[in-house]
Amino acid sequence: MLTLVLFNLTNGIILGLFYVLMALGVSLILNLSNVINFAHGNFLALGGYFAFSLAPYLGYWGAFIVAPILVGVIGVIVEQTMIKRVYPRPHVYSLLLTFGLAFIIQDMCRTIWGVNGLPLSIPNALNSPLSNQFFFLTGYRIFLVAVVIVAVAALFAFLGFTRVGTRIRAGTFDLDTVSALGINIGLLRALNFGLGIGLAGLAGVLAGGQIGLNPNMGDDLVLPSFIAIIIGGIGSLTGTLVGGLIIGIASAVTSIWWSAGSEVIIYIMMVIILVARPRGIMGEEGMMT
Amino acid sequence: MTLLEVHGVTKTFGSLVAVNNVDLTVAPGELRAIIGPNGAGKTTFFNLITGFFPPSSGQIMLDGKDITRATAVQRIGMGMARTFQITQIFPELTTRENIQIAAETAMGLRLRPWIGRAERAAVAERVDESLVASRLTEQANRLVGELSHGDQRSAEIAMALALKPRILLLDEPTAGMGEQETFQVAGLIRRLHKHTGYTIMLVEHDMRVVFNLADRIMVLTEGTLLAEGTPQEISENPAVQAAYLGTAA
Amino acid sequence: MSTTTAPGAMAAKPAAGGWLHLVVIWAVLISAPAWMGYIGGYDALASQVLIFGLAAMGLNLLLGFTGVMSFGHAAYFGLGAYGAGFVLRYWVHSTPLAILCGILLGTVAGVTFGALMMRRTGIYFAMLTIAFAQICYYIAYSWNSVTGGYDGLRGFSRAPLHLGSYVIDIRGNGTLFYYFVLFVFAICTGLMGLLLRSPLGRTMIALRENSQRARFLGIPVEQHVWIAFILSTFFTSVAGALYALLNNFADPTALYYVISGNIVIMAVLGGMLSFWGPLLGAAVFVVLENEISSMTVNWMSFIGVIFVAVVLFFPRGLLGFLRRRSA
């Protein structure tokens, strides 16, 4: 029983970390660009597939570094060619745009890499379980946790201590003022969009090593990452971080007793939060409107 | 006899004291102007009275009833109507439709998915009254977004009139307008006050407008009340001259 | 400049258009079964156009006429379908009761979710609509014993209509069923047309035009957003109930967020500032989707391109675009 609980808890943490990576990216884009990115899961898949195709040339580690950056660059291109054109328009347009992009990217993945799943092979060193009893604690999972911790720490350090990061945070609260200070909002949004998409790419590379690649691999992560943001509180990246971990663990723990409930529990938690604390766990008062 | 009473109202935003302990009374039928240099807290004070946000402390009474904590919608139900510094209208509807929405809301019809013949006639009558009062009958069937600046402002005032308010609150009614349009809107305000007897309170930048129209003027500087009195008294007040008129000319 | 411009521009006019418009629209809809066959259509496709058209027009009460964004109308569409299915599968063999229960289920959800969301605005509101739709999807998906889970609710069929002693058998006859759908569609669009000409409808439009102005005329904005949301979910759930009757099943895909997106694109594609725009959008989208999915395996890309192209090149929709050209 203890093993089972630990097994599920580990799964929950891993799942939560994927939610965190996804939700942080969605949240960055939502905060600064006011765009809900439906295609975020498809950028995740793109990250995994890029790593798959680059690995023969660059090796796993080369692909591990390059694939997320490449996805981020594609994110910037998409933002510059399409997304930025709908910023001044009502939200319905940005939603429809990313919705359409999700379809297109998914179909591209299908056409280029095939409908069937592909394995993303990981270095042998990462592959073995650390102990027989705790078979689920593989080297890869430890690696995954470490990578996410480093990535999240780097993101928060970037936002907290660099000039661009400070401007991104300031833009989240008051874009007009930031703009009035003569800061190039367009460039800031493009960078921020690329950063958010790059996080999805990283999640894709990591997920590929865990569950393999398929064109829909990101789909199941998109909506929960929205929920993570709502639960954590719109406008707060720390909230998103907490929200992602909470729903990941809650859904894994729930699945111990009620396997079908792992998704339902996320939404039940959202409703409870909405009723009890509408601005989310760490949301700003002004952001709830 | 007072219609609007404000006692010691203060509003702070963080450490900034935007309005500091201001008193005001407005009598029925009076036209009261609030003036002051930029950043004096005029608009904040105005927003406190209309319920845009609640005051940090102090009390606001309308007709003897405490409305300090009332929502904007409740205050309008009790007889307030306001316009905005930047004209707020329904641009893609006609002038008539704009006023009609105000009239139907004031007549308690806003939730009704149908409307009877008698009610329809009553609404039309009220809309026509507002159109006539604001001299917009000619423009009734045009999109209000396509009207001139001055006519748009008149239309916004006409919407307020359709609420049959007990007090009309106008936030810089001639802001951003040319000579001709300022003349048009000031003329409308004068007619409403002199001929129809509306109680009006306005915030204004344009000194000619204020000194020509107002019965009484209050001067705000840095969130506090500097002086209050008739236009004559205000123009002769040395403190006002020093703090405001001297620098604003 | 002329002061005798017709009251209200087309873009703003809630009315269902002039008499000529109406005659053409209803002539096309009534005669559809007669000519559908010649252009490769069939009765079920025509019924589908009406059904999604109704769903999109229902959404558009909120999106186009109140100016509030919902990206989760699949919830009310799907619940309408399940509500109808439950009646036929578990209770009585009656088409009218099935539709009523479909409406009831969808609208009760609209009332409840709307109450939880009405104080939020903008992108946050949109996000919550998505989340609530997803709740319904997962419930339908997981509650196997009642909903049939992944396979959906099956094993029911629409019942003949009894008018006194006269029986209209819409069971096997696609054309008769089309006319039944058209009948319900006509009632619903008639109600919507009346609604938009009423004070309540004008209040909704006021919110779209300028919600701050509306509030300072004494309109409680949140309350009216809620009411508009409920009305919108009502009509969309009627469409959902008809959808279950058309297919003789209800499955979770009717609740999936892809349907939400489709309903929104139909409204925008046709022109969300016009009354009939969403119907046109539904016709174009349903027919294109039907054609494309039988022509190529890359249909997803085509659908995606439709979304992107509408957003970037035809944001005012087909009716908005035509009107602009002719203006």
Coordinates of N, CA, C and O in Angstrom, one line a residue, chain B residues 118-225:
Chain B
A118 N -49.0 51.0 -25.0 CA -49.0 52.2 -24.1 C -47.6 52.5 -23.6 O -47.2 53.7 -23.5
E119 N -46.9 51.5 -23.2 CA -45.5 51.7 -22.7 C -44.6 52.2 -23.8 O -43.8 53.1 -23.6
R120 N -44.8 51.7 -25.0 CA -44.0 52.1 -26.1 C -44.2 53.6 -26.3 O -43.3 54.3 -26.5
A121 N -45.5 54.0 -26.2 CA -45.8 55.4 -26.4 C -45.2 56.3 -25.3 O -44.6 57.4 -25.6
A122 N -45.2 55.8 -24.1 CA -44.6 56.5 -23.0 C -43.1 56.7 -23.2 O -42.6 57.8 -22.9
V123 N -42.5 55.6 -23.6 CA -41.0 55.7 -23.8 C -40.8 56.7 -24.9 O -39.9 57.6 -24.8
A124 N -41.5 56.6 -26.0 CA -41.3 57.5 -27.2 C -41.5 59.0 -26.7 O -40.7 59.8 -27.1
E125 N -42.4 59.2 -25.9 CA -42.7 60.6 -25.4 C -41.5 61.1 -24.6 O -41.0 62.2 -24.8
R126 N -41.0 60.3 -23.7 CA -39.8 60.7 -22.9 C -38.6 60.9 -23.8 O -37.8 61.8 -23.6
V127 N -38.4 60.0 -24.8 CA -37.3 60.2 -25.7 C -37.4 61.5 -26.5 O -36.4 62.2 -26.6
D128 N -38.6 61.8 -27.0 CA -38.8 63.0 -27.7 C -38.5 64.2 -26.9 O -37.9 65.2 -27.4
E129 N -39.0 64.2 -25.6 CA -38.7 65.3 -24.7 C -37.2 65.6 -24.6 O -36.7 66.7 -24.7
S130 N -36.4 64.5 -24.4 CA -35.0 64.6 -24.3 C -34.4 65.1 -25.6 O -33.5 66.0 -25.6
L131 N -34.9 64.6 -26.7 CA -34.4 65.1 -28.0 C -34.6 66.6 -28.2 O -33.8 67.3 -28.7
V132 N -35.8 67.0 -27.8 CA -36.2 68.4 -28.0 C -35.3 69.3 -27.1 O -34.7 70.3 -27.5
A133 N -35.2 68.8 -25.8 CA -34.4 69.6 -24.8 C -33.0 69.7 -25.3 O -32.3 70.8 -25.1
S134 N -32.4 68.7 -25.9 CA -31.0 68.8 -26.3 C -30.8 69.2 -27.7 O -29.7 69.2 -28.3
R135 N -32.0 69.6 -28.4 CA -32.0 70.0 -29.8 C -31.3 69.0 -30.7 O -30.5 69.4 -31.6
L136 N -31.7 67.8 -30.5 CA -31.1 66.7 -31.4 C -32.2 66.0 -32.2 O -31.9 65.0 -32.9
T137 N -33.4 66.6 -32.3 CA -34.5 66.0 -33.0 C -34.1 65.7 -34.5 O -34.4 64.6 -35.0
E138 N -33.4 66.6 -35.0 CA -32.9 66.4 -36.4 C -32.0 65.2 -36.6 O -31.9 64.6 -37.7
Q139 N -31.2 65.0 -35.5 CA -30.2 63.9 -35.6 C -30.7 62.6 -35.1 O -29.9 61.7 -34.9
A140 N -32.0 62.5 -34.8 CA -32.5 61.4 -34.0 C -32.2 60.0 -34.6 O -31.9 59.0 -34.0
N141 N -32.3 60.0 -36.0 CA -32.2 58.7 -36.6 C -30.8 58.4 -37.2 O -30.6 57.5 -38.0
R142 N -29.8 59.3 -36.8 CA -28.5 59.0 -37.3 C -27.7 58.3 -36.2 O -28.0 58.3 -35.0
L143 N -26.7 57.5 -36.7 CA -25.8 56.8 -35.7 C -25.1 57.9 -34.9 O -24.5 58.8 -35.4
V144 N -25.1 57.7 -33.6 CA -24.6 58.7 -32.7 C -23.1 58.8 -32.8 O -22.5 59.8 -32.7
G145 N -22.5 57.6 -33.2 CA -21.0 57.6 -33.5 C -20.6 58.5 -34.6 O -19.4 58.9 -34.7
E146 N -21.5 58.9 -35.5 CA -21.2 59.7 -36.6 C -21.5 61.2 -36.4 O -21.2 62.0 -37.3
L147 N -22.0 61.5 -35.3 CA -22.4 62.9 -35.0 C -21.1 63.7 -34.7 O -20.0 63.1 -34.4
S148 N -21.2 65.0 -34.7 CA -20.1 65.9 -34.4 C -19.9 65.8 -32.9 O -20.7 65.3 -32.1
H149 N -18.7 66.2 -32.4 CA -18.3 66.1 -31.0 C -19.3 66.8 -30.1 O -19.8 66.2 -29.1
G150 N -19.8 68.0 -30.5 CA -20.7 68.7 -29.7 C -22.1 68.0 -29.6 O -22.7 67.9 -28.6
D151 N -22.5 67.4 -30.8 CA -23.8 66.7 -30.8 C -23.7 65.4 -30.0 O -24.6 65.0 -29.3
Q152 N -22.5 64.8 -30.0 CA -22.3 63.6 -29.2 C -22.4 63.9 -27.7 O -23.1 63.2 -27.0
R153 N -21.8 65.0 -27.4 CA -21.9 65.4 -26.0 C -23.4 65.7 -25.6 O -23.9 65.4 -24.5
S154 N -24.0 66.4 -26.5 CA -25.5 66.7 -26.3 C -26.3 65.5 -26.1 O -27.2 65.3 -25.3
A155 N -25.9 64.5 -27.0 CA -26.6 63.2 -26.9 C -26.4 62.5 -25.6 O -27.3 61.9 -25.0
E156 N -25.2 62.6 -25.1 CA -24.9 62.0 -23.8 C -25.7 62.7 -22.7 O -26.2 62.0 -21.8
I157 N -25.8 64.0 -22.8 CA -26.6 64.7 -21.8 C -28.1 64.4 -22.0 O -28.8 64.2 -21.0
A158 N -28.5 64.2 -23.2 CA -29.9 63.8 -23.5 C -30.2 62.5 -22.8 O -31.3 62.2 -22.3
M159 N -29.2 61.5 -22.9 CA -29.4 60.2 -22.2 C -29.6 60.4 -20.7 O -30.5 59.8 -20.1
A160 N -28.8 61.3 -20.2 CA -28.9 61.6 -18.7 C -30.3 62.2 -18.4 O -31.0 61.8 -17.4
L161 N -30.8 63.1 -19.3 CA -32.1 63.7 -19.1 C -33.2 62.7 -19.1 O -34.2 62.8 -18.4
A162 N -33.1 61.7 -20.0 CA -34.1 60.6 -20.1 C -34.3 59.9 -18.8 O -35.3 59.2 -18.6
L163 N -33.3 59.9 -17.9 CA -33.4 59.3 -16.6 C -34.3 60.1 -15.7 O -34.5 59.7 -14.6
K164 N -34.6 61.3 -16.1 CA -35.4 62.3 -15.3 C -34.7 62.4 -13.9 O -35.2 62.1 -12.9
P165 N -33.4 62.8 -13.9 CA -32.6 62.8 -12.7 C -33.0 64.0 -11.8 O -33.6 65.0 -12.3
R166 N -32.7 63.9 -10.5 CA -32.9 65.0 -9.6 C -31.7 65.8 -9.5 O -31.7 67.0 -9.2
I167 N -30.5 65.2 -9.9 CA -29.3 66.0 -10.0 C -28.5 65.5 -11.2 O -28.4 64.3 -11.4
L168 N -28.0 66.4 -12.0 CA -27.3 66.1 -13.2 C -25.8 66.4 -12.9 O -25.4 67.5 -12.5
L169 N -24.9 65.3 -13.1 CA -23.5 65.5 -12.8 C -22.7 65.4 -14.1 O -22.7 64.4 -14.8
L170 N -22.1 66.5 -14.4 CA -21.4 66.6 -15.7 C -19.9 66.7 -15.5 O -19.4 67.7 -14.9
D171 N -19.1 65.7 -16.0 CA -17.7 65.7 -15.8 C -17.0 66.4 -17.0 O -16.9 65.8 -18.1
E172 N -16.5 67.6 -16.8 CA -15.9 68.4 -17.9 C -16.7 68.3 -19.2 O -16.2 67.8 -20.2
P173 N -17.9 68.9 -19.2 CA -18.7 68.8 -20.4 C -18.2 69.4 -21.7 O -18.6 69.0 -22.7
T174 N -17.2 70.3 -21.5 CA -16.7 70.9 -22.8 C -15.3 70.5 -23.0 O -14.6 71.1 -23.9
A175 N -14.8 69.5 -22.4 CA -13.4 69.0 -22.5 C -13.2 68.6 -24.0 O -14.0 67.9 -24.6
G176 N -12.1 69.1 -24.5 CA -11.6 68.7 -25.9 C -12.5 69.2 -27.0 O -12.5 68.7 -28.1
M177 N -13.2 70.3 -26.7 CA -14.1 70.9 -27.8 C -13.6 72.2 -28.3 O -13.0 73.0 -27.6
G178 N -14.0 72.5 -29.5 CA -13.7 73.7 -30.1 C -14.6 74.8 -29.6 O -15.5 74.6 -28.9
E179 N -14.4 76.1 -30.1 CA -15.1 77.2 -29.7 C -16.6 77.0 -29.9 O -17.5 77.2 -29.0
Q180 N -17.0 76.6 -31.2 CA -18.4 76.5 -31.6 C -19.1 75.4 -30.7 O -20.2 75.6 -30.2
E181 N -18.4 74.3 -30.5 CA -19.0 73.2 -29.7 C -19.1 73.5 -28.3 O -20.1 73.2 -27.6
T182 N -18.1 74.2 -27.7 CA -18.2 74.7 -26.3 C -19.4 75.5 -26.1 O -20.2 75.4 -25.2
F183 N -19.6 76.4 -27.1 CA -20.8 77.3 -27.1 C -22.1 76.6 -27.1 O -23.0 76.8 -26.3
Q184 N -22.1 75.5 -27.9 CA -23.3 74.7 -28.1 C -23.6 74.0 -26.7 O -24.8 74.1 -26.2
V185 N -22.6 73.4 -26.2 CA -22.9 72.6 -24.9 C -23.2 73.5 -23.8 O -24.1 73.2 -22.9
A186 N -22.4 74.6 -23.7 CA -22.7 75.5 -22.6 C -24.1 76.1 -22.7 O -24.8 76.2 -21.6
G187 N -24.5 76.3 -23.9 CA -25.9 76.8 -24.1 C -26.9 75.8 -23.6 O -27.9 76.2 -23.0
L188 N -26.7 74.6 -23.9 CA -27.6 73.5 -23.5 C -27.7 73.4 -22.0 O -28.7 73.4 -21.4
I189 N -26.5 73.5 -21.3 CA -26.5 73.4 -19.9 C -27.2 74.6 -19.3 O -28.0 74.5 -18.3
R190 N -27.0 75.8 -19.9 CA -27.7 77.0 -19.4 C -29.2 76.9 -19.5 O -29.9 77.1 -18.5
R191 N -29.7 76.4 -20.6 CA -31.1 76.2 -20.8 C -31.7 75.2 -19.8 O -32.7 75.4 -19.2
L192 N -30.9 74.1 -19.6 CA -31.4 73.1 -18.7 C -31.6 73.7 -17.3 O -32.5 73.4 -16.5
H193 N -30.6 74.5 -16.9 CA -30.6 75.1 -15.6 C -31.6 76.2 -15.4 O -32.5 76.2 -14.6
K194 N -31.6 77.2 -16.4 CA -32.4 78.4 -16.2 C -33.9 78.1 -16.5 O -34.8 78.5 -15.8
H195 N -34.1 77.3 -17.6 CA -35.5 77.1 -18.1 C -36.2 76.0 -17.5 O -37.3 76.0 -17.1
T196 N -35.4 74.9 -17.3 CA -36.1 73.7 -16.8 C -35.8 73.5 -15.3 O -36.5 72.6 -14.7
G197 N -34.9 74.2 -14.8 CA -34.7 74.2 -13.3 C -33.9 73.0 -12.8 O -34.1 72.6 -11.7
Y198 N -33.1 72.4 -13.7 CA -32.3 71.2 -13.2 C -31.3 71.6 -12.2 O -30.7 72.7 -12.3
T199 N -31.1 70.7 -11.2 CA -29.9 70.9 -10.3 C -28.7 70.2 -11.0 O -28.8 69.1 -11.5
I200 N -27.7 71.0 -11.2 CA -26.5 70.5 -11.9 C -25.3 70.7 -11.1 O -25.1 71.8 -10.5
M201 N -24.4 69.7 -11.2 CA -23.1 69.9 -10.6 C -22.1 69.5 -11.7 O -22.2 68.5 -12.3
L202 N -21.1 70.4 -12.0 CA -20.2 70.1 -13.0 C -18.7 70.4 -12.6 O -18.5 71.3 -11.8
V203 N -17.9 69.6 -13.2 CA -16.4 69.8 -13.1 C -16.0 70.5 -14.4 O -16.5 70.1 -15.4
E204 N -15.2 71.5 -14.3 CA -14.9 72.2 -15.6 C -13.6 72.8 -15.6 O -13.0 73.2 -14.6
H205 N -13.0 72.8 -16.8 CA -11.7 73.4 -17.0 C -11.8 74.8 -17.5 O -11.0 75.7 -17.2
D206 N -12.8 75.0 -18.4 CA -12.9 76.2 -19.2 C -13.5 77.3 -18.2 O -14.7 77.2 -17.8
M207 N -12.7 78.3 -17.9 CA -13.1 79.3 -16.9 C -14.3 80.1 -17.4 O -15.2 80.5 -16.6
R208 N -14.3 80.5 -18.7 CA -15.4 81.3 -19.2 C -16.8 80.6 -18.9 O -17.8 81.1 -18.5
V209 N -16.8 79.2 -19.2 CA -18.0 78.5 -19.0 C -18.4 78.5 -17.6 O -19.5 78.8 -17.3
V210 N -17.4 78.3 -16.7 CA -17.8 78.2 -15.3 C -18.3 79.5 -14.7 O -19.4 79.6 -14.1
F211 N -17.6 80.6 -15.1 CA -18.0 81.9 -14.5 C -19.3 82.4 -15.1 O -20.0 83.2 -14.5
N212 N -19.6 82.0 -16.3 CA -20.9 82.4 -16.9 C -22.1 81.6 -16.4 O -23.2 82.1 -16.3
L213 N -21.8 80.3 -16.1 CA -22.9 79.4 -15.8 C -23.2 79.3 -14.3 O -24.4 79.3 -13.9
A214 N -22.2 79.2 -13.5 CA -22.4 78.6 -12.2 C -23.1 79.6 -11.2 O -22.8 80.9 -11.3
D215 N -23.9 79.1 -10.3 CA -24.4 79.9 -9.2 C -23.3 80.0 -8.1 O -23.1 81.0 -7.6
R216 N -22.7 78.8 -7.8 CA -21.7 78.8 -6.8 C -20.5 77.9 -7.4 O -20.7 77.0 -8.2
I217 N -19.3 78.2 -6.9 CA -18.1 77.5 -7.4 C -17.4 77.0 -6.2 O -17.3 77.7 -5.2
M218 N -16.9 75.8 -6.2 CA -15.9 75.4 -5.2 C -14.6 75.1 -5.9 O -14.5 74.6 -7.0
V219 N -13.5 75.5 -5.2 CA -12.2 75.4 -5.8 C -11.4 74.3 -5.0 O -11.3 74.4 -3.8
L220 N -10.9 73.3 -5.7 CA -10.1 72.3 -5.0 C -8.6 72.5 -5.4 O -8.3 72.8 -6.6
T221 N -7.7 72.4 -4.5 CA -6.3 72.2 -4.8 C -5.7 71.1 -4.0 O -6.0 71.0 -2.8
E222 N -4.9 70.3 -4.6 CA -4.3 69.2 -4.0 C -5.2 68.4 -3.1 O -4.9 68.0 -2.0
G223 N -6.4 68.2 -3.6 CA -7.3 67.4 -2.9 C -8.1 68.1 -1.7 O -9.0 67.4 -1.1
T224 N -7.8 69.3 -1.4 CA -8.5 70.0 -0.3 C -9.3 71.2 -0.9 O -9.0 71.7 -1.9
L225 N -10.3 71.5 -0.1 CA -11.2 72.6 -0.5 C -10.4 73.9 -0.2 O -10.1 74.2 0.9

